[in-house]
Amino acid sequence: MNGEETTPFKRRQMTILMLPNDLLFNCLARISRLYYPTLSLVSTRFRSLLASTELYQTRTHLGRTERCLYVCFRLFTESDQLRWFTLCQGPFNSKKFLVPISSPNFPSASWSDAAIVGPNIYAIGGLVNKKYSSSVMVMDCYSHTWREAPSMHVARLSHSVCVHDGKIYVTGGCKNLDSTNWMEVFDTQTQTWEFLQIPSEEIFGGSKYRSVEYEGTVYVKSEAKDVTYKLHKGRWRTADIAINKGWWCPSLSHYCVIENVFYR
């Protein structure tokens, strides 16, 4: 018109990043967490969304929660540094690989033991500056950030940890072990520690114990005594022979229970 050329209308290209957060949460919640480490590389906004608690609230609302594997390796260096990894799915194939987890406030204790309650991993006790530690650090598996939790009453090393009904049972591992401090329990709801009375002097001896939660019951065994006790519905009892003989081996140092299946 009037001798001037009209500029053709340019259609604006739409991308997923132009969607509002609530729609992005709805989309991301339907994708397996195995792909999240790869998706976090798309942009800083994606990285922020994937670490948001709102995303995991959306996953829960949609019934899309899933279990993820976390692995901790100890590097035998001067600092005995711990490195945490999570399982990831490759973007172009079915291969899975471990991705390192980086955090600005990683716990300083080495030789700590770990417990898992809900979306949180608790790193308990260990060595700090070559001294027994009572410290407790918690990693939020959603954001992969660490925070401090209330410390134990007693500093512990080479202790045993198990979880039952939202409570963390920590046994043995302190220097001046006696019948009053042999075990303490952390309530993750009230965030408080308390000592648990020893079931019998028969189990008392040495400083090292092994414990495990199996079918709703906490089992505890002393390395020094050939006896296993179980804590069921708040009461201690002697464990049956099958459990006593089935999970203990002098050379056995690693074991776990997943969905009531015992692995060693």
PDB file of C-alpha atoms in Angstrom:
ATOM      1  CA  MET A   1       0.000   0.000   0.000  1.00  0.00           C
ATOM      2  CA  ASN A   2       1.156   3.487  -0.912  1.00  0.00           C
ATOM      3  CA  GLY A   3       4.081   1.878  -2.681  1.00  0.00           C
ATOM      4  CA  GLU A   4       5.407   0.297   0.538  1.00  0.00           C
ATOM      5  CA  GLU A   5       5.984  -3.409   0.861  1.00  0.00           C
ATOM      6  CA  THR A   6       4.082  -5.074   3.658  1.00  0.00           C
ATOM      7  CA  THR A   7       6.087  -7.078   6.141  1.00  0.00           C
ATOM      8  CA  PRO A   8       4.872 -10.687   6.224  1.00  0.00           C
ATOM      9  CA  PHE A   9       3.472 -11.817   9.578  1.00  0.00           C
ATOM     10  CA  LYS A  10       5.993 -13.924  11.467  1.00  0.00           C
ATOM     11  CA  ARG A  11       4.527 -16.659  13.597  1.00  0.00           C
ATOM     12  CA  ARG A  12       6.161 -16.761  16.996  1.00  0.00           C
ATOM     13  CA  GLN A  13       7.809 -20.108  17.703  1.00  0.00           C
ATOM     14  CA  MET A  14       6.531 -21.770  20.865  1.00  0.00           C
ATOM     15  CA  THR A  15       8.815 -23.739  23.178  1.00  0.00           C
ATOM     16  CA  ILE A  16       8.107 -25.733  26.319  1.00  0.00           C
ATOM     17  CA  LEU A  17      10.012 -23.148  28.361  1.00  0.00           C
ATOM     18  CA  MET A  18       7.290 -20.613  27.559  1.00  0.00           C
ATOM     19  CA  LEU A  19       4.771 -22.611  29.597  1.00  0.00           C
ATOM     20  CA  PRO A  20       3.920 -21.448  33.128  1.00  0.00           C
ATOM     21  CA  ASN A  21       5.497 -23.327  36.027  1.00  0.00           C
ATOM     22  CA  ASP A  22       2.356 -25.233  37.019  1.00  0.00           C
ATOM     23  CA  LEU A  23       2.110 -26.789  33.542  1.00  0.00           C
ATOM     24  CA  LEU A  24       5.838 -27.550  33.478  1.00  0.00           C
ATOM     25  CA  PHE A  25       5.555 -29.263  36.867  1.00  0.00           C
ATOM     26  CA  ASN A  26       2.702 -31.351  35.472  1.00  0.00           C
ATOM     27  CA  CYS A  27       4.844 -32.400  32.496  1.00  0.00           C
ATOM     28  CA  LEU A  28       8.045 -33.064  34.450  1.00  0.00           C
ATOM     29  CA  ALA A  29       6.188 -35.048  37.111  1.00  0.00           C
ATOM     30  CA  ARG A  30       5.253 -37.634  34.470  1.00  0.00           C
ATOM     31  CA  ILE A  31       8.899 -38.269  33.541  1.00  0.00           C
ATOM     32  CA  SER A  32      11.014 -40.783  35.443  1.00  0.00           C
ATOM     33  CA  ARG A  33      13.511 -39.259  37.868  1.00  0.00           C
ATOM     34  CA  LEU A  34      16.194 -41.281  36.084  1.00  0.00           C
ATOM     35  CA  TYR A  35      16.128 -38.598  33.371  1.00  0.00           C
ATOM     36  CA  TYR A  36      16.305 -35.605  35.724  1.00  0.00           C
ATOM     37  CA  PRO A  37      20.126 -35.271  35.803  1.00  0.00           C
ATOM     38  CA  THR A  38      20.100 -35.009  32.000  1.00  0.00           C
ATOM     39  CA  LEU A  39      17.127 -32.621  31.926  1.00  0.00           C
ATOM     40  CA  SER A  40      18.830 -30.359  34.454  1.00  0.00           C
ATOM     41  CA  LEU A  41      21.382 -29.526  31.741  1.00  0.00           C
ATOM     42  CA  VAL A  42      18.728 -27.957  29.471  1.00  0.00           C
ATOM     43  CA  SER A  43      18.661 -24.587  31.228  1.00  0.00           C
ATOM     44  CA  THR A  44      19.000 -22.916  34.600  1.00  0.00           C
ATOM     45  CA  ARG A  45      15.202 -22.713  34.806  1.00  0.00           C
ATOM     46  CA  PHE A  46      14.857 -26.476  34.320  1.00  0.00           C
ATOM     47  CA  ARG A  47      17.538 -27.069  36.925  1.00  0.00           C
ATOM     48  CA  SER A  48      15.621 -24.897  39.384  1.00  0.00           C
ATOM     49  CA  LEU A  49      12.289 -26.602  38.626  1.00  0.00           C
ATOM     50  CA  LEU A  50      13.753 -30.090  39.024  1.00  0.00           C
ATOM     51  CA  ALA A  51      15.095 -29.177  42.473  1.00  0.00           C
ATOM     52  CA  SER A  52      11.819 -27.614  43.610  1.00  0.00           C
ATOM     53  CA  THR A  53       9.698 -29.249  46.310  1.00  0.00           C
ATOM     54  CA  GLU A  54       6.632 -28.239  44.271  1.00  0.00           C
ATOM     55  CA  LEU A  55       7.630 -30.750  41.591  1.00  0.00           C
ATOM     56  CA  TYR A  56       7.687 -33.604  44.101  1.00  0.00           C
ATOM     57  CA  GLN A  57       4.397 -32.466  45.594  1.00  0.00           C
ATOM     58  CA  THR A  58       2.975 -32.693  42.068  1.00  0.00           C
ATOM     59  CA  ARG A  59       4.461 -36.184  41.614  1.00  0.00           C
ATOM     60  CA  THR A  60       2.809 -37.282  44.856  1.00  0.00           C
ATOM     61  CA  HIS A  61      -0.538 -35.775  43.816  1.00  0.00           C
ATOM     62  CA  LEU A  62      -0.374 -37.576  40.448  1.00  0.00           C
ATOM     63  CA  GLY A  63       0.758 -40.861  41.999  1.00  0.00           C
ATOM     64  CA  ARG A  64       4.090 -40.679  40.167  1.00  0.00           C
ATOM     65  CA  THR A  65       6.467 -41.157  43.090  1.00  0.00           C
ATOM     66  CA  GLU A  66       9.272 -43.659  42.543  1.00  0.00           C
ATOM     67  CA  ARG A  67      12.284 -45.052  44.341  1.00  0.00           C
ATOM     68  CA  CYS A  68      15.749 -44.006  43.255  1.00  0.00           C
ATOM     69  CA  LEU A  69      19.119 -45.568  43.929  1.00  0.00           C
ATOM     70  CA  TYR A  70      21.742 -43.584  45.830  1.00  0.00           C
ATOM     71  CA  VAL A  71      25.286 -44.856  46.308  1.00  0.00           C
ATOM     72  CA  CYS A  72      27.999 -43.539  48.610  1.00  0.00           C
ATOM     73  CA  PHE A  73      31.668 -44.328  47.945  1.00  0.00           C
ATOM     74  CA  ARG A  74      34.480 -43.648  50.361  1.00  0.00           C
ATOM     75  CA  LEU A  75      37.717 -42.461  48.763  1.00  0.00           C
ATOM     76  CA  PHE A  76      40.635 -43.802  50.767  1.00  0.00           C
ATOM     77  CA  THR A  77      42.623 -40.603  50.846  1.00  0.00           C
ATOM     78  CA  GLU A  78      43.990 -38.545  53.719  1.00  0.00           C
ATOM     79  CA  SER A  79      40.519 -37.095  54.327  1.00  0.00           C
ATOM     80  CA  ASP A  80      38.596 -40.353  53.672  1.00  0.00           C
ATOM     81  CA  GLN A  81      36.288 -38.267  51.511  1.00  0.00           C
ATOM     82  CA  LEU A  82      32.763 -39.514  50.802  1.00  0.00           C
ATOM     83  CA  ARG A  83      31.216 -39.163  47.344  1.00  0.00           C
ATOM     84  CA  TRP A  84      27.491 -39.559  46.699  1.00  0.00           C
ATOM     85  CA  PHE A  85      25.996 -40.678  43.372  1.00  0.00           C
ATOM     86  CA  THR A  86      22.500 -41.261  42.019  1.00  0.00           C
ATOM     87  CA  LEU A  87      21.376 -43.516  39.175  1.00  0.00           C
ATOM     88  CA  CYS A  88      20.625 -41.800  35.861  1.00  0.00           C
ATOM     89  CA  GLN A  89      19.111 -42.890  32.528  1.00  0.00           C
ATOM     90  CA  GLY A  90      20.981 -42.027  29.325  1.00  0.00           C
ATOM     91  CA  PRO A  91      19.061 -39.692  26.946  1.00  0.00           C
ATOM     92  CA  PHE A  92      19.594 -41.770  23.796  1.00  0.00           C
ATOM     93  CA  ASN A  93      19.743 -45.364  25.034  1.00  0.00           C
ATOM     94  CA  SER A  94      18.635 -47.638  27.838  1.00  0.00           C
ATOM     95  CA  LYS A  95      21.974 -47.624  29.628  1.00  0.00           C
ATOM     96  CA  LYS A  96      22.022 -46.401  33.214  1.00  0.00           C
ATOM     97  CA  PHE A  97      24.976 -44.762  34.911  1.00  0.00           C
ATOM     98  CA  LEU A  98      25.869 -43.101  38.208  1.00  0.00           C
ATOM     99  CA  VAL A  99      25.915 -39.310  38.332  1.00  0.00           C
ATOM    100  CA  PRO A 100      27.890 -37.536  41.099  1.00  0.00           C
ATOM    101  CA  ILE A 101      25.931 -35.333  43.478  1.00  0.00           C
ATOM    102  CA  SER A 102      27.516 -31.993  44.252  1.00  0.00           C
ATOM    103  CA  SER A 103      26.476 -29.930  47.246  1.00  0.00           C
ATOM    104  CA  PRO A 104      27.997 -26.759  48.733  1.00  0.00           C
ATOM    105  CA  ASN A 105      27.451 -27.927  52.326  1.00  0.00           C
ATOM    106  CA  PHE A 106      28.538 -31.543  52.119  1.00  0.00           C
ATOM    107  CA  PRO A 107      29.016 -33.180  55.566  1.00  0.00           C
ATOM    108  CA  SER A 108      32.598 -33.158  56.820  1.00  0.00           C
ATOM    109  CA  ALA A 109      32.428 -36.395  58.835  1.00  0.00           C
ATOM    110  CA  SER A 110      34.068 -39.511  57.418  1.00  0.00           C
ATOM    111  CA  TRP A 111      33.126 -43.101  58.256  1.00  0.00           C
ATOM    112  CA  SER A 112      29.581 -42.036  59.081  1.00  0.00           C
ATOM    113  CA  ASP A 113      26.652 -44.418  58.696  1.00  0.00           C
ATOM    114  CA  ALA A 114      23.511 -43.650  56.696  1.00  0.00           C
ATOM    115  CA  ALA A 115      19.774 -44.018  57.258  1.00  0.00           C
ATOM    116  CA  ILE A 116      16.921 -43.287  54.854  1.00  0.00           C
ATOM    117  CA  VAL A 117      13.593 -41.872  56.028  1.00  0.00           C
ATOM    118  CA  GLY A 118      11.202 -40.712  53.311  1.00  0.00           C
ATOM    119  CA  PRO A 119      13.008 -38.357  50.911  1.00  0.00           C
ATOM    120  CA  ASN A 120      15.859 -37.733  53.358  1.00  0.00           C
ATOM    121  CA  ILE A 121      19.224 -39.456  53.832  1.00  0.00           C
ATOM    122  CA  TYR A 122      20.769 -39.064  57.300  1.00  0.00           C
ATOM    123  CA  ALA A 123      24.575 -39.230  57.664  1.00  0.00           C
ATOM    124  CA  ILE A 124      25.169 -40.117  61.315  1.00  0.00           C
ATOM    125  CA  GLY A 125      28.319 -39.935  63.445  1.00  0.00           C
ATOM    126  CA  GLY A 126      31.754 -40.914  62.157  1.00  0.00           C
ATOM    127  CA  LEU A 127      35.065 -39.079  62.408  1.00  0.00           C
ATOM    128  CA  VAL A 128      35.630 -35.308  62.348  1.00  0.00           C
ATOM    129  CA  ASN A 129      39.252 -34.178  62.674  1.00  0.00           C
ATOM    130  CA  LYS A 130      40.134 -37.739  63.737  1.00  0.00           C
ATOM    131  CA  LYS A 131      37.701 -37.590  66.668  1.00  0.00           C
ATOM    132  CA  TYR A 132      34.458 -39.500  67.243  1.00  0.00           C
ATOM    133  CA  SER A 133      31.507 -37.370  66.145  1.00  0.00           C
ATOM    134  CA  SER A 134      27.899 -37.076  67.297  1.00  0.00           C
ATOM    135  CA  SER A 135      26.914 -34.922  64.318  1.00  0.00           C
ATOM    136  CA  VAL A 136      23.953 -35.672  62.058  1.00  0.00           C
ATOM    137  CA  MET A 137      23.554 -34.261  58.550  1.00  0.00           C
ATOM    138  CA  VAL A 138      20.509 -34.685  56.312  1.00  0.00           C
ATOM    139  CA  MET A 139      20.390 -34.683  52.514  1.00  0.00           C
ATOM    140  CA  ASP A 140      17.123 -33.697  50.848  1.00  0.00           C
ATOM    141  CA  CYS A 141      16.945 -36.077  47.872  1.00  0.00           C
ATOM    142  CA  TYR A 142      14.752 -33.600  45.978  1.00  0.00           C
ATOM    143  CA  SER A 143      17.181 -30.681  45.959  1.00  0.00           C
ATOM    144  CA  HIS A 144      20.380 -32.617  46.876  1.00  0.00           C
ATOM    145  CA  THR A 145      21.164 -30.089  49.598  1.00  0.00           C
ATOM    146  CA  TRP A 146      22.456 -30.900  53.082  1.00  0.00           C
ATOM    147  CA  ARG A 147      21.334 -29.454  56.398  1.00  0.00           C
ATOM    148  CA  GLU A 148      22.177 -30.075  60.039  1.00  0.00           C
ATOM    149  CA  ALA A 149      19.954 -32.155  62.317  1.00  0.00           C
ATOM    150  CA  PRO A 150      20.110 -32.475  66.124  1.00  0.00           C
ATOM    151  CA  SER A 151      23.286 -34.276  67.228  1.00  0.00           C
ATOM    152  CA  MET A 152      23.298 -37.579  69.091  1.00  0.00           C
ATOM    153  CA  HIS A 153      23.823 -37.593  72.843  1.00  0.00           C
ATOM    154  CA  VAL A 154      27.000 -39.667  72.374  1.00  0.00           C
ATOM    155  CA  ALA A 155      29.756 -39.487  69.733  1.00  0.00           C
ATOM    156  CA  ARG A 156      29.931 -42.760  67.768  1.00  0.00           C
ATOM    157  CA  LEU A 157      32.102 -44.563  65.212  1.00  0.00           C
ATOM    158  CA  SER A 158      31.618 -48.026  63.650  1.00  0.00           C
ATOM    159  CA  HIS A 159      28.052 -47.974  64.926  1.00  0.00           C
ATOM    160  CA  SER A 160      25.063 -49.752  63.403  1.00  0.00           C
ATOM    161  CA  VAL A 161      21.998 -47.931  62.082  1.00  0.00           C
ATOM    162  CA  CYS A 162      18.523 -49.091  61.089  1.00  0.00           C
ATOM    163  CA  VAL A 163      15.125 -47.446  60.599  1.00  0.00           C
ATOM    164  CA  HIS A 164      11.701 -48.498  61.824  1.00  0.00           C
ATOM    165  CA  ASP A 165       8.435 -46.540  61.777  1.00  0.00           C
ATOM    166  CA  GLY A 166      10.126 -43.209  61.081  1.00  0.00           C
ATOM    167  CA  LYS A 167      12.655 -43.653  63.884  1.00  0.00           C
ATOM    168  CA  ILE A 168      16.412 -44.154  63.511  1.00  0.00           C
ATOM    169  CA  TYR A 169      18.035 -46.704  65.838  1.00  0.00           C
ATOM    170  CA  VAL A 170      21.787 -46.222  66.422  1.00  0.00           C
ATOM    171  CA  THR A 171      23.616 -48.962  68.315  1.00  0.00           C
ATOM    172  CA  GLY A 172      27.144 -49.228  69.726  1.00  0.00           C
ATOM    173  CA  GLY A 173      30.232 -47.421  68.494  1.00  0.00           C
ATOM    174  CA  CYS A 174      30.974 -45.152  71.463  1.00  0.00           C
ATOM    175  CA  LYS A 175      34.192 -45.185  73.484  1.00  0.00           C
ATOM    176  CA  ASN A 176      32.711 -45.554  76.977  1.00  0.00           C
ATOM    177  CA  LEU A 177      29.898 -47.922  76.107  1.00  0.00           C
ATOM    178  CA  ASP A 178      27.643 -49.041  78.941  1.00  0.00           C
ATOM    179  CA  SER A 179      24.089 -50.267  79.434  1.00  0.00           C
ATOM    180  CA  THR A 180      22.736 -46.695  79.490  1.00  0.00           C
ATOM    181  CA  ASN A 181      24.191 -45.415  76.220  1.00  0.00           C
ATOM    182  CA  TRP A 182      24.479 -48.571  74.100  1.00  0.00           C
ATOM    183  CA  MET A 183      21.546 -47.456  71.885  1.00  0.00           C
ATOM    184  CA  GLU A 184      19.804 -44.185  71.138  1.00  0.00           C
ATOM    185  CA  VAL A 185      16.790 -43.481  68.944  1.00  0.00           C
ATOM    186  CA  PHE A 186      16.020 -40.432  66.802  1.00  0.00           C
ATOM    187  CA  ASP A 187      12.376 -39.528  66.174  1.00  0.00           C
ATOM    188  CA  THR A 188      12.306 -37.822  62.772  1.00  0.00           C
ATOM    189  CA  GLN A 189       8.917 -36.250  63.524  1.00  0.00           C
ATOM    190  CA  THR A 190       9.831 -34.579  66.824  1.00  0.00           C
ATOM    191  CA  GLN A 191      13.536 -34.253  65.897  1.00  0.00           C
ATOM    192  CA  THR A 192      14.601 -35.572  69.311  1.00  0.00           C
ATOM    193  CA  TRP A 193      17.061 -38.219  70.555  1.00  0.00           C
ATOM    194  CA  GLU A 194      16.538 -40.555  73.504  1.00  0.00           C
ATOM    195  CA  PHE A 195      18.427 -43.512  74.959  1.00  0.00           C
ATOM    196  CA  LEU A 196      16.842 -46.951  74.806  1.00  0.00           C
ATOM    197  CA  GLN A 197      17.170 -49.372  77.702  1.00  0.00           C
ATOM    198  CA  ILE A 198      19.288 -52.454  77.091  1.00  0.00           C
ATOM    199  CA  PRO A 199      17.141 -55.628  76.887  1.00  0.00           C
ATOM    200  CA  SER A 200      19.523 -57.813  78.859  1.00  0.00           C
ATOM    201  CA  GLU A 201      23.078 -57.858  80.178  1.00  0.00           C
ATOM    202  CA  GLU A 202      23.415 -60.997  78.053  1.00  0.00           C
ATOM    203  CA  ILE A 203      23.751 -58.912  74.883  1.00  0.00           C
ATOM    204  CA  PHE A 204      26.065 -56.354  76.452  1.00  0.00           C
ATOM    205  CA  GLY A 205      29.732 -56.719  75.575  1.00  0.00           C
ATOM    206  CA  GLY A 206      32.204 -55.086  73.223  1.00  0.00           C
ATOM    207  CA  SER A 207      31.382 -51.880  71.371  1.00  0.00           C
ATOM    208  CA  LYS A 208      30.212 -53.172  68.002  1.00  0.00           C
ATOM    209  CA  TYR A 209      26.694 -54.284  67.156  1.00  0.00           C
ATOM    210  CA  ARG A 210      24.733 -55.030  64.042  1.00  0.00           C
ATOM    211  CA  SER A 211      21.116 -54.089  63.614  1.00  0.00           C
ATOM    212  CA  VAL A 212      18.494 -54.454  60.923  1.00  0.00           C
ATOM    213  CA  GLU A 213      14.775 -53.816  60.485  1.00  0.00           C
ATOM    214  CA  TYR A 214      12.922 -56.803  59.076  1.00  0.00           C
ATOM    215  CA  GLU A 215       9.150 -57.313  58.785  1.00  0.00           C
ATOM    216  CA  GLY A 216       8.357 -54.539  61.246  1.00  0.00           C
ATOM    217  CA  THR A 217      10.872 -55.685  63.859  1.00  0.00           C
ATOM    218  CA  VAL A 218      14.286 -54.321  64.888  1.00  0.00           C
ATOM    219  CA  TYR A 219      16.947 -57.030  65.354  1.00  0.00           C
ATOM    220  CA  VAL A 220      20.188 -56.321  67.240  1.00  0.00           C
ATOM    221  CA  LYS A 221      23.210 -58.586  67.658  1.00  0.00           C
ATOM    222  CA  SER A 222      26.481 -58.048  69.503  1.00  0.00           C
ATOM    223  CA  GLU A 223      29.762 -59.060  67.894  1.00  0.00           C
ATOM    224  CA  ALA A 224      30.957 -60.261  71.291  1.00  0.00           C
ATOM    225  CA  LYS A 225      27.935 -62.389  72.246  1.00  0.00           C
ATOM    226  CA  ASP A 226      26.193 -65.142  70.285  1.00  0.00           C
ATOM    227  CA  VAL A 227      22.685 -63.834  70.913  1.00  0.00           C
ATOM    228  CA  THR A 228      20.222 -61.734  68.926  1.00  0.00           C
ATOM    229  CA  TYR A 229      17.413 -59.664  70.395  1.00  0.00           C
ATOM    230  CA  LYS A 230      14.389 -58.214  68.644  1.00  0.00           C
ATOM    231  CA  LEU A 231      12.354 -55.132  69.474  1.00  0.00           C
ATOM    232  CA  HIS A 232       8.707 -55.616  68.544  1.00  0.00           C
ATOM    233  CA  LYS A 233       5.850 -53.350  69.620  1.00  0.00           C
ATOM    234  CA  GLY A 234       8.073 -51.660  72.180  1.00  0.00           C
ATOM    235  CA  ARG A 235       9.219 -54.872  73.899  1.00  0.00           C
ATOM    236  CA  TRP A 236      12.534 -56.746  73.669  1.00  0.00           C
ATOM    237  CA  ARG A 237      12.573 -60.507  73.145  1.00  0.00           C
ATOM    238  CA  THR A 238      15.170 -63.115  72.247  1.00  0.00           C
ATOM    239  CA  ALA A 239      15.156 -63.665  68.484  1.00  0.00           C
ATOM    240  CA  ASP A 240      14.381 -67.053  67.000  1.00  0.00           C
ATOM    241  CA  ILE A 241      17.182 -69.324  65.799  1.00  0.00           C
ATOM    242  CA  ALA A 242      16.453 -68.786  62.077  1.00  0.00           C
ATOM    243  CA  ILE A 243      17.129 -65.063  62.301  1.00  0.00           C
ATOM    244  CA  ASN A 244      20.028 -65.519  64.704  1.00  0.00           C
ATOM    245  CA  LYS A 245      21.891 -67.910  62.393  1.00  0.00           C
ATOM    246  CA  GLY A 246      20.710 -66.578  59.050  1.00  0.00           C
ATOM    247  CA  TRP A 247      22.068 -63.032  58.993  1.00  0.00           C
ATOM    248  CA  TRP A 248      25.285 -63.276  60.963  1.00  0.00           C
ATOM    249  CA  CYS A 249      28.663 -64.227  59.602  1.00  0.00           C
ATOM    250  CA  PRO A 250      32.027 -63.201  61.115  1.00  0.00           C
ATOM    251  CA  SER A 251      33.276 -62.027  57.724  1.00  0.00           C
ATOM    252  CA  LEU A 252      30.009 -60.300  56.802  1.00  0.00           C
ATOM    253  CA  SER A 253      30.233 -56.526  56.953  1.00  0.00           C
ATOM    254  CA  HIS A 254      27.591 -55.367  54.474  1.00  0.00           C
ATOM    255  CA  TYR A 255      23.916 -56.251  54.393  1.00  0.00           C
ATOM    256  CA  CYS A 256      20.538 -54.598  53.912  1.00  0.00           C
ATOM    257  CA  VAL A 257      16.822 -55.301  53.739  1.00  0.00           C
ATOM    258  CA  ILE A 258      14.735 -54.053  50.809  1.00  0.00           C
ATOM    259  CA  GLU A 259      10.993 -54.762  50.816  1.00  0.00           C
ATOM    260  CA  ASN A 260      11.504 -57.517  53.412  1.00  0.00           C
ATOM    261  CA  VAL A 261      14.171 -59.258  51.307  1.00  0.00           C
ATOM    262  CA  PHE A 262      17.510 -59.714  53.080  1.00  0.00           C
ATOM    263  CA  TYR A 263      20.619 -58.994  50.965  1.00  0.00           C
ATOM    264  CA  ARG A 264      24.175 -59.751  52.082  1.00  0.00           C
TER     265      ARG A 264
END
